[in-house]
């Protein structure tokens, strides 16, 4: 299972890198979204995919059957942080589109006399 | 007062939350922001005496046993860095009052500065690798807001690039933590330091060490990863630039120092040699930029990159002289960069431009400013009685004792280029034919000049009284060279 997850995460990273190297700003933001999905799935996978019971204390479940709860807590934290950053980035992109009149990263170059 | 080491994080957090309630009342905002910085400074001084007297302080939040809860650890290195960060934030708040503009002050400027201080102090104090990530995000969120605050066109353009680079490096940080967790099964730094020497698969740990170097290298602007810094730091106004230049890259440098002395010590022959080579390349890349530009901000911005290289070269040597030199130079560099940005901020306001070619003859009208700038420039380059000298001397000595003696020669030679780059500002702006200057009210001139003078004075004290500060630096270096002190302080309870 970990092998399959690793391939999926690798594919997500590949797609994210491809999108982030493109010209359009909105494609770059979609790329950052895929990148954080990949990172979150990576924590889940690297914590080990063993265990059958959800990490909630219940009767009749032995300790070895629980899923590792720590990676889930880490992911939850990382998800809200990337939500906040993504929403800020989207508003920034909208504002930049209003002010600069373009979403093409090639036209957003700064030079000495073009500030 | 066992929670004393949490106060430098909690006080600015509390005051920043209070400041959110009345954004339009500028005078109250100013008073409370300054009071917050002063209160934080007092608590840090208490903490410094406590750590000096009793050794490394550790608190595990919620009274869980050490590797299971989040531990906050304050050793001499982190308390010294928290002290410098707080001092700089205090002066940035004073310097912001006349320069940042009323519109910005009305829209949550001071809370953002205090949240940045929360993130920086937390990152310096934490003893948990994932908690370090969270505090990085706290300071990055505050810095995203500050870099775009005001919404001018260059700011919007550059903050997009700054955000993108930091989002990528944060995702890599998460991935690095995931790999480290799967190999070791723990996130507590002291526990990592105890577990990593027992793991025989050093190959995978070396890969993770290099991955963390990439992550923190993005924040610290080391050689191939510094491309975002000159553009991004050129956009925001001067007080924000001083705050960023003095604090943000140094947090990345601190993270590299901490991880590379505490737990990534299993394959020094590879990782630390790589770090040394990258540090030298960083210095050279920074020198090229510092000499190439005719823009006062750009020159000092590239000097940030040079200093990052010098500090990391000292760390890469892993001997007593190198590490102590790096700690001294790190503290010196935080103070002197803030002071230099303050001074060139005044120069740029006086001429109404940051282009060196349009400046000249300031020595006749503002002689004191000129002499203070000259002292700061000499301090940056490391002229003996001033603060850049003891640190660089120890770093060079460490390099000659270690395997990379050629690196020490580069550090010495590039000091001349650093001196040349800052003296060029002096020659163009202060000598030569006087140029028409923008009239500036005496009162606001002194409001900008006095924080700068006090900071330059602090660096002079740091340099002249180096003997006085050396016991602190030695104590900080001792913990870095003997991780067992750190591990015992955290895991004993």
Tab-separated table of N, CA and C in Angstrom, chain A residues 34-98:
chain	number	residue	atom	x	y	z
A	34	UNK	N	-1.822	21.423	-5.226
A	34	UNK	CA	-1.431	20.021	-5.415
A	34	UNK	C	-0.194	19.681	-4.587
A	35	UNK	N	0.729	20.648	-4.482
A	35	UNK	CA	1.948	20.404	-3.710
A	35	UNK	C	1.607	20.141	-2.249
A	36	UNK	N	0.670	20.931	-1.698
A	36	UNK	CA	0.368	20.693	-0.283
A	36	UNK	C	-0.417	19.393	-0.112
A	37	UNK	N	-1.287	19.028	-1.094
A	37	UNK	CA	-1.921	17.707	-1.021
A	37	UNK	C	-0.869	16.612	-0.961
A	38	UNK	N	0.138	16.739	-1.834
A	38	UNK	CA	1.200	15.725	-1.859
A	38	UNK	C	1.914	15.640	-0.528
A	39	UNK	N	2.233	16.806	0.053
A	39	UNK	CA	2.964	16.804	1.325
A	39	UNK	C	2.125	16.181	2.432
A	40	UNK	N	0.807	16.480	2.435
A	40	UNK	CA	-0.037	15.927	3.493
A	40	UNK	C	-0.180	14.413	3.362
A	41	UNK	N	-0.383	13.956	2.128
A	41	UNK	CA	-0.468	12.505	1.941
A	41	UNK	C	0.848	11.834	2.310
A	42	UNK	N	1.949	12.562	2.085
A	42	UNK	CA	3.254	11.994	2.425
A	42	UNK	C	3.377	11.775	3.930
A	43	UNK	N	2.899	12.741	4.737
A	43	UNK	CA	2.963	12.528	6.196
A	43	UNK	C	2.154	11.295	6.573
A	44	UNK	N	0.940	11.195	6.003
A	44	UNK	CA	0.079	10.060	6.328
A	44	UNK	C	0.778	8.751	5.981
A	45	UNK	N	1.394	8.697	4.794
A	45	UNK	CA	2.042	7.464	4.358
A	45	UNK	C	3.270	7.150	5.202
A	46	UNK	N	4.063	8.195	5.486
A	46	UNK	CA	5.309	7.967	6.215
A	46	UNK	C	5.043	7.587	7.667
A	47	UNK	N	3.848	7.922	8.195
A	47	UNK	CA	3.499	7.486	9.539
A	47	UNK	C	3.165	6.000	9.585
A	48	UNK	N	3.063	5.373	8.434
A	48	UNK	CA	2.722	3.954	8.374
A	48	UNK	C	1.234	3.788	8.140
A	49	UNK	N	0.859	2.893	7.216
A	49	UNK	CA	-0.556	2.728	6.889
A	49	UNK	C	-1.150	1.514	7.570
A	50	UNK	N	-0.463	0.991	8.587
A	50	UNK	CA	-1.013	-0.160	9.320
A	50	UNK	C	-2.115	0.279	10.259
A	51	UNK	N	-2.740	-0.685	10.940
A	51	UNK	CA	-3.789	-0.354	11.910
A	51	UNK	C	-5.148	-0.387	11.257
A	52	UNK	N	-6.142	-0.777	12.020
A	52	UNK	CA	-7.485	-0.902	11.438
A	52	UNK	C	-8.480	0.034	12.097
A	53	UNK	N	-8.291	0.341	13.399
A	53	UNK	CA	-9.275	1.147	14.099
A	53	UNK	C	-8.883	2.615	14.040
A	54	UNK	N	-9.898	3.499	13.930
A	54	UNK	CA	-9.577	4.928	13.987
A	54	UNK	C	-9.058	5.282	15.381
A	55	UNK	N	-8.224	6.329	15.502
A	55	UNK	CA	-7.603	6.608	16.797
A	55	UNK	C	-8.567	7.231	17.791
A	56	UNK	N	-9.627	6.532	18.079
A	56	UNK	CA	-10.582	6.939	19.105
A	56	UNK	C	-10.665	5.793	20.088
A	57	UNK	N	-10.503	6.095	21.380
A	57	UNK	CA	-10.486	5.018	22.369
A	57	UNK	C	-11.855	4.341	22.396
A	58	UNK	N	-11.839	3.019	22.210
A	58	UNK	CA	-13.102	2.277	22.186
A	58	UNK	C	-12.906	0.945	22.891
A	59	UNK	N	-14.020	0.342	23.320
A	59	UNK	CA	-13.936	-0.955	23.987
A	59	UNK	C	-13.586	-2.042	22.981
A	60	UNK	N	-12.841	-3.022	23.436
A	60	UNK	CA	-12.591	-4.190	22.625
A	60	UNK	C	-11.577	-4.000	21.516
A	61	UNK	N	-10.838	-2.882	21.501
A	61	UNK	CA	-9.812	-2.676	20.473
A	61	UNK	C	-8.468	-2.723	21.182
A	62	UNK	N	-7.570	-3.576	20.721
A	62	UNK	CA	-6.258	-3.643	21.369
A	62	UNK	C	-5.374	-2.523	20.831
A	63	UNK	N	-4.307	-2.179	21.597
A	63	UNK	CA	-3.479	-1.009	21.284
A	63	UNK	C	-2.867	-1.115	19.891
A	64	UNK	N	-2.509	-2.342	19.503
A	64	UNK	CA	-1.803	-2.477	18.224
A	64	UNK	C	-2.731	-2.261	17.035
A	65	UNK	N	-4.037	-2.230	17.253
A	65	UNK	CA	-4.956	-2.075	16.128
A	65	UNK	C	-5.206	-0.617	15.752
A	66	UNK	N	-4.851	0.318	16.673
A	66	UNK	CA	-5.122	1.722	16.371
A	66	UNK	C	-4.183	2.244	15.281
A	67	UNK	N	-4.684	3.199	14.508
A	67	UNK	CA	-3.832	3.918	13.559
A	67	UNK	C	-3.002	4.916	14.353
A	68	UNK	N	-1.776	5.193	13.886
A	68	UNK	CA	-0.912	6.174	14.547
A	68	UNK	C	-1.601	7.545	14.552
A	69	UNK	N	-1.914	8.107	15.742
A	69	UNK	CA	-2.661	9.378	15.756
A	69	UNK	C	-1.804	10.609	15.464
A	70	UNK	N	-0.481	10.517	15.672
A	70	UNK	CA	0.357	11.716	15.552
A	70	UNK	C	0.355	12.299	14.139
A	71	UNK	N	0.562	11.469	13.068
A	71	UNK	CA	0.566	12.070	11.723
A	71	UNK	C	-0.754	12.757	11.393
A	72	UNK	N	-1.860	12.218	11.946
A	72	UNK	CA	-3.150	12.852	11.642
A	72	UNK	C	-3.233	14.245	12.255
A	73	UNK	N	-2.683	14.382	13.476
A	73	UNK	CA	-2.668	15.706	14.102
A	73	UNK	C	-1.773	16.659	13.319
A	74	UNK	N	-0.624	16.144	12.855
A	74	UNK	CA	0.281	16.994	12.076
A	74	UNK	C	-0.403	17.453	10.800
A	75	UNK	N	-1.107	16.530	10.125
A	75	UNK	CA	-1.764	16.890	8.866
A	75	UNK	C	-2.825	17.951	9.104
A	76	UNK	N	-3.598	17.762	10.182
A	76	UNK	CA	-4.662	18.720	10.476
A	76	UNK	C	-4.077	20.128	10.635
A	77	UNK	N	-2.945	20.223	11.338
A	77	UNK	CA	-2.288	21.517	11.502
A	77	UNK	C	-1.811	22.056	10.159
A	78	UNK	N	-1.163	21.178	9.382
A	78	UNK	CA	-0.613	21.628	8.101
A	78	UNK	C	-1.735	22.047	7.153
A	79	UNK	N	-2.894	21.374	7.226
A	79	UNK	CA	-4.003	21.708	6.327
A	79	UNK	C	-4.525	23.116	6.607
A	80	UNK	N	-4.743	23.434	7.884
A	80	UNK	CA	-5.298	24.769	8.149
A	80	UNK	C	-4.277	25.846	7.788
A	81	UNK	N	-2.993	25.564	8.016
A	81	UNK	CA	-1.986	26.567	7.648
A	81	UNK	C	-2.008	26.777	6.137
A	82	UNK	N	-2.062	25.677	5.366
A	82	UNK	CA	-2.020	25.864	3.915
A	82	UNK	C	-3.329	26.463	3.406
A	83	UNK	N	-4.456	26.224	4.112
A	83	UNK	CA	-5.700	26.931	3.776
A	83	UNK	C	-5.498	28.434	3.889
A	84	UNK	N	-4.946	28.849	5.019
A	84	UNK	CA	-4.772	30.278	5.263
A	84	UNK	C	-3.859	30.891	4.210
A	85	UNK	N	-2.748	30.205	3.935
A	85	UNK	CA	-1.795	30.770	2.979
A	85	UNK	C	-2.415	30.810	1.589
A	86	UNK	N	-3.174	29.738	1.225
A	86	UNK	CA	-3.772	29.717	-0.111
A	86	UNK	C	-4.817	30.811	-0.264
A	87	UNK	N	-5.626	31.024	0.785
A	87	UNK	CA	-6.646	32.072	0.645
A	87	UNK	C	-5.979	33.441	0.527
A	88	UNK	N	-4.902	33.659	1.295
A	88	UNK	CA	-4.161	34.921	1.165
A	88	UNK	C	-3.597	35.064	-0.248
A	89	UNK	N	-3.061	33.962	-0.771
A	89	UNK	CA	-2.440	33.996	-2.098
A	89	UNK	C	-3.493	34.291	-3.165
A	90	UNK	N	-4.695	33.702	-3.027
A	90	UNK	CA	-5.747	33.939	-4.015
A	90	UNK	C	-6.179	35.405	-4.009
A	91	UNK	N	-6.340	35.972	-2.801
A	91	UNK	CA	-6.733	37.387	-2.732
A	91	UNK	C	-5.619	38.258	-3.295
A	92	UNK	N	-4.377	37.896	-2.994
A	92	UNK	CA	-3.249	38.661	-3.527
A	92	UNK	C	-3.242	38.604	-5.054
A	93	UNK	N	-3.527	37.420	-5.612
A	93	UNK	CA	-3.545	37.288	-7.069
A	93	UNK	C	-4.660	38.142	-7.668
A	94	UNK	N	-5.811	38.160	-6.993
A	94	UNK	CA	-6.943	38.970	-7.482
A	94	UNK	C	-6.581	40.452	-7.473
A	95	UNK	N	-5.981	40.883	-6.358
A	95	UNK	CA	-5.579	42.290	-6.208
A	95	UNK	C	-4.502	42.650	-7.234
A	96	UNK	N	-3.563	41.743	-7.431
A	96	UNK	CA	-2.496	42.006	-8.393
A	96	UNK	C	-3.074	42.093	-9.798
A	97	UNK	N	-4.095	41.279	-10.083
A	97	UNK	CA	-4.733	41.335	-11.395
A	97	UNK	C	-5.414	42.685	-11.588
A	98	UNK	N	-6.066	43.202	-10.524
A	98	UNK	CA	-6.703	44.516	-10.617
A	98	UNK	C	-5.686	45.629	-10.842
